[in-house]
């Protein structure tokens, strides 16, 4: 049984199998890392746009100690902030340097005031109940797959969804209590 005692070349064969596995794992880690970075960045940018919209409080109503978000001003401020933060044009298409790989779709935008509370809505499998004046938004946008996604035939891109809800936060302080 001289065939089983000669093990020269077995390291070469093992190396041929291990190198593609290491490359595939590295590509998978890079793809997943890119997806997380884009999702977290997009969520932060959407959060800024929603908070800007929630800050559009009707001053007359506030003088009566009533928090009311001005819907037209809030909607306008939301789109302005979204375009600026995600580096989009007025049609919500990405400009040079944007983290987004294609046009952004505002899947849901709702300004909720006291007359609608509590407000419950669903989007896919997600359900939320809002109990204070707030702005809630859901955006969808394409994200390109990296090397692994393209090699495995999964496609060139997938759709990512990001959701944020925020409301105005007013802190009552008497003048001179800073």
Short mmCIF file of C-alpha atoms in Angstrom, two decimals:
data_model
loop_
_atom_site.label_atom_id
_atom_site.label_comp_id
_atom_site.label_asym_id
_atom_site.label_seq_id
_atom_site.Cartn_x
_atom_site.Cartn_y
_atom_site.Cartn_z
CA UNK A 1 0.00 0.00 0.00
CA UNK A 2 2.58 2.47 -1.09
CA UNK A 3 -0.13 4.76 -2.56
CA UNK A 4 -1.47 5.79 0.89
CA UNK A 5 1.98 6.49 2.35
CA UNK A 6 2.96 9.09 -0.27
CA UNK A 7 1.26 12.31 0.83
CA UNK A 8 3.22 14.77 -1.24
CA UNK A 9 0.87 17.23 -2.94
CA UNK A 10 -1.93 16.94 -0.37
CA UNK A 11 -1.16 20.44 0.90
CA UNK A 12 -1.51 21.76 -2.65
CA UNK A 13 -4.93 20.17 -3.04
CA UNK A 14 -6.05 21.45 0.37
CA UNK A 15 -4.86 24.94 -0.57
CA UNK A 16 -6.88 24.81 -3.79
CA UNK A 17 -10.03 24.20 -1.73
CA UNK A 18 -9.29 26.66 1.12
CA UNK A 19 -8.37 29.75 -0.96
CA UNK A 20 -11.79 30.06 -2.71
CA UNK A 21 -13.54 29.61 0.65
CA UNK A 22 -11.44 32.39 2.22
CA UNK A 23 -12.16 34.69 -0.73
CA UNK A 24 -15.92 33.94 -0.56
CA UNK A 25 -16.05 34.61 3.19
CA UNK A 26 -14.13 37.86 2.74
CA UNK A 27 -16.50 38.98 -0.03
CA UNK A 28 -19.51 38.10 2.13
CA UNK A 29 -18.14 40.09 5.07
CA UNK A 30 -17.51 43.08 2.77
CA UNK A 31 -21.06 42.92 1.33
CA UNK A 32 -22.72 42.64 4.73
CA UNK A 33 -20.53 45.40 6.15
CA UNK A 34 -21.48 47.68 3.26
CA UNK A 35 -25.20 46.96 3.79
CA UNK A 36 -24.97 47.79 7.50
CA UNK A 37 -23.03 51.01 6.84
CA UNK A 38 -25.53 52.18 4.22
CA UNK A 39 -28.54 51.29 6.39
CA UNK A 40 -27.17 53.02 9.49
CA UNK A 41 -26.15 56.12 7.52
CA UNK A 42 -29.52 56.31 5.74
CA UNK A 43 -31.35 55.91 9.06
CA UNK A 44 -29.37 58.80 10.57
CA UNK A 45 -30.07 60.98 7.53
CA UNK A 46 -33.79 60.11 7.61
CA UNK A 47 -33.81 60.85 11.35
CA UNK A 48 -32.46 64.36 10.65
CA UNK A 49 -35.15 64.95 8.01
CA UNK A 50 -37.96 63.71 10.29
CA UNK A 51 -36.70 65.81 13.22
CA UNK A 52 -36.52 68.88 10.97
CA UNK A 53 -40.13 68.25 9.94
CA UNK A 54 -41.24 67.68 13.55
CA UNK A 55 -39.73 71.04 14.49
CA UNK A 56 -42.22 72.93 12.30
CA UNK A 57 -44.52 73.82 15.19
CA UNK A 58 -47.44 76.23 14.82
CA UNK A 59 -46.36 79.17 17.03
CA UNK A 60 -49.93 80.43 17.59
CA UNK A 61 -51.00 77.05 18.92
CA UNK A 62 -47.87 76.83 21.05
CA UNK A 63 -48.78 80.11 22.76
CA UNK A 64 -51.95 78.31 23.88
CA UNK A 65 -49.77 75.44 25.20
CA UNK A 66 -50.92 73.21 22.37
CA UNK A 67 -48.32 71.37 20.25
CA UNK A 68 -49.42 71.30 16.62
CA UNK A 69 -47.08 70.48 13.75
CA UNK A 70 -47.70 72.64 10.67
CA UNK A 71 -48.28 69.94 8.04
CA UNK A 72 -47.35 71.90 4.91
CA UNK A 73 -44.20 73.40 6.47
CA UNK A 74 -43.25 70.01 7.93
CA UNK A 75 -43.63 68.23 4.61
CA UNK A 76 -41.57 70.86 2.80
CA UNK A 77 -38.85 70.81 5.46
CA UNK A 78 -38.77 66.99 5.38
CA UNK A 79 -38.05 66.86 1.64
CA UNK A 80 -35.51 69.69 1.85
CA UNK A 81 -33.59 67.95 4.65
CA UNK A 82 -33.84 64.53 2.98
CA UNK A 83 -32.45 65.90 -0.28
CA UNK A 84 -29.63 67.74 1.45
CA UNK A 85 -28.60 64.96 3.85
CA UNK A 86 -28.77 62.06 1.37
CA UNK A 87 -27.36 64.23 -1.46
CA UNK A 88 -30.39 63.89 -3.73
CA UNK A 89 -31.77 66.09 -6.48
CA UNK A 90 -35.34 67.43 -6.40
CA UNK A 91 -36.60 64.18 -7.98
CA UNK A 92 -34.94 62.17 -5.16
CA UNK A 93 -32.25 60.76 -7.46
CA UNK A 94 -28.73 60.50 -6.01
CA UNK A 95 -26.11 63.10 -6.79
CA UNK A 96 -22.38 62.46 -6.88
CA UNK A 97 -21.16 61.38 -3.46
CA UNK A 98 -24.50 60.01 -2.25
CA UNK A 99 -24.55 56.76 -0.25
CA UNK A 100 -27.69 55.76 -2.19
CA UNK A 101 -27.34 53.73 -5.41
CA UNK A 102 -30.62 54.78 -7.04
CA UNK A 103 -33.77 56.84 -6.67
CA UNK A 104 -35.28 57.15 -3.20
CA UNK A 105 -38.97 56.42 -2.75
CA UNK A 106 -40.83 57.94 0.19
CA UNK A 107 -43.05 54.94 0.93
CA UNK A 108 -44.78 56.58 3.90
CA UNK A 109 -44.83 60.09 5.35
CA UNK A 110 -47.37 61.10 7.97
CA UNK A 111 -47.59 64.15 10.21
CA UNK A 112 -49.67 63.23 13.26
CA UNK A 113 -51.26 65.88 15.48
CA UNK A 114 -53.39 65.66 18.64
CA UNK A 115 -56.69 65.24 16.75
CA UNK A 116 -55.51 61.87 15.35
CA UNK A 117 -54.03 60.39 18.54
CA UNK A 118 -53.52 57.57 19.22
CA UNK A 119 -52.50 56.78 15.66
CA UNK A 120 -51.71 53.23 14.54
CA UNK A 121 -50.39 52.24 11.14
CA UNK A 122 -48.86 49.18 9.51
CA UNK A 123 -46.29 48.81 6.79
CA UNK A 124 -45.63 45.23 5.75
CA UNK A 125 -45.11 43.27 8.96
CA UNK A 126 -44.26 46.42 10.94
CA UNK A 127 -46.93 48.09 13.12
CA UNK A 128 -46.52 51.22 15.23
CA UNK A 129 -48.83 53.14 17.55
CA UNK A 130 -48.01 56.82 18.07
CA UNK A 131 -49.27 58.58 21.20
CA UNK A 132 -47.93 62.14 20.80
CA UNK A 133 -47.67 64.64 17.93
CA UNK A 134 -45.01 63.21 15.63
CA UNK A 135 -43.72 62.77 12.12
CA UNK A 136 -43.12 59.26 10.81
CA UNK A 137 -41.46 58.33 7.53
CA UNK A 138 -40.40 55.23 5.64
CA UNK A 139 -38.07 55.41 2.65
CA UNK A 140 -36.97 52.72 0.22
CA UNK A 141 -33.92 52.79 -2.02
CA UNK A 142 -31.75 50.38 -4.02
CA UNK A 143 -28.39 49.16 -2.75
CA UNK A 144 -25.93 47.47 -5.08
CA UNK A 145 -24.60 44.07 -4.13
CA UNK A 146 -20.87 43.73 -3.85
CA UNK A 147 -18.71 41.07 -5.45
CA UNK A 148 -20.31 38.04 -3.73
CA UNK A 149 -23.88 38.99 -4.59
CA UNK A 150 -23.00 39.48 -8.23
CA UNK A 151 -20.93 36.29 -8.48
CA UNK A 152 -23.63 34.12 -6.88
CA UNK A 153 -26.23 35.38 -9.36
CA UNK A 154 -28.41 37.01 -6.68
CA UNK A 155 -28.69 40.10 -8.84
CA UNK A 156 -27.04 43.47 -8.96
CA UNK A 157 -29.07 45.25 -6.29
CA UNK A 158 -31.71 44.90 -3.59
CA UNK A 159 -34.18 47.31 -2.01
CA UNK A 160 -33.48 48.60 1.49
CA UNK A 161 -36.17 50.08 3.75
CA UNK A 162 -35.54 52.56 6.58
CA UNK A 163 -38.09 53.87 9.12
CA UNK A 164 -37.99 56.72 11.66
CA UNK A 165 -40.58 58.37 13.92
CA UNK A 166 -39.83 61.54 15.89
CA UNK A 167 -41.80 64.22 17.64
CA UNK A 168 -41.06 67.67 18.97
CA UNK A 169 -39.59 67.71 22.44
CA UNK A 170 -40.32 70.86 24.35
CA UNK A 171 -38.75 71.55 27.72
CA UNK A 172 -40.58 74.01 29.90
CA UNK A 173 -38.29 76.41 31.74
CA UNK A 174 -39.02 79.70 33.34
CA UNK A 175 -36.98 82.63 32.05
CA UNK A 176 -33.78 82.89 34.04
CA UNK A 177 -33.61 79.18 34.98
CA UNK A 178 -30.85 78.26 32.55
#
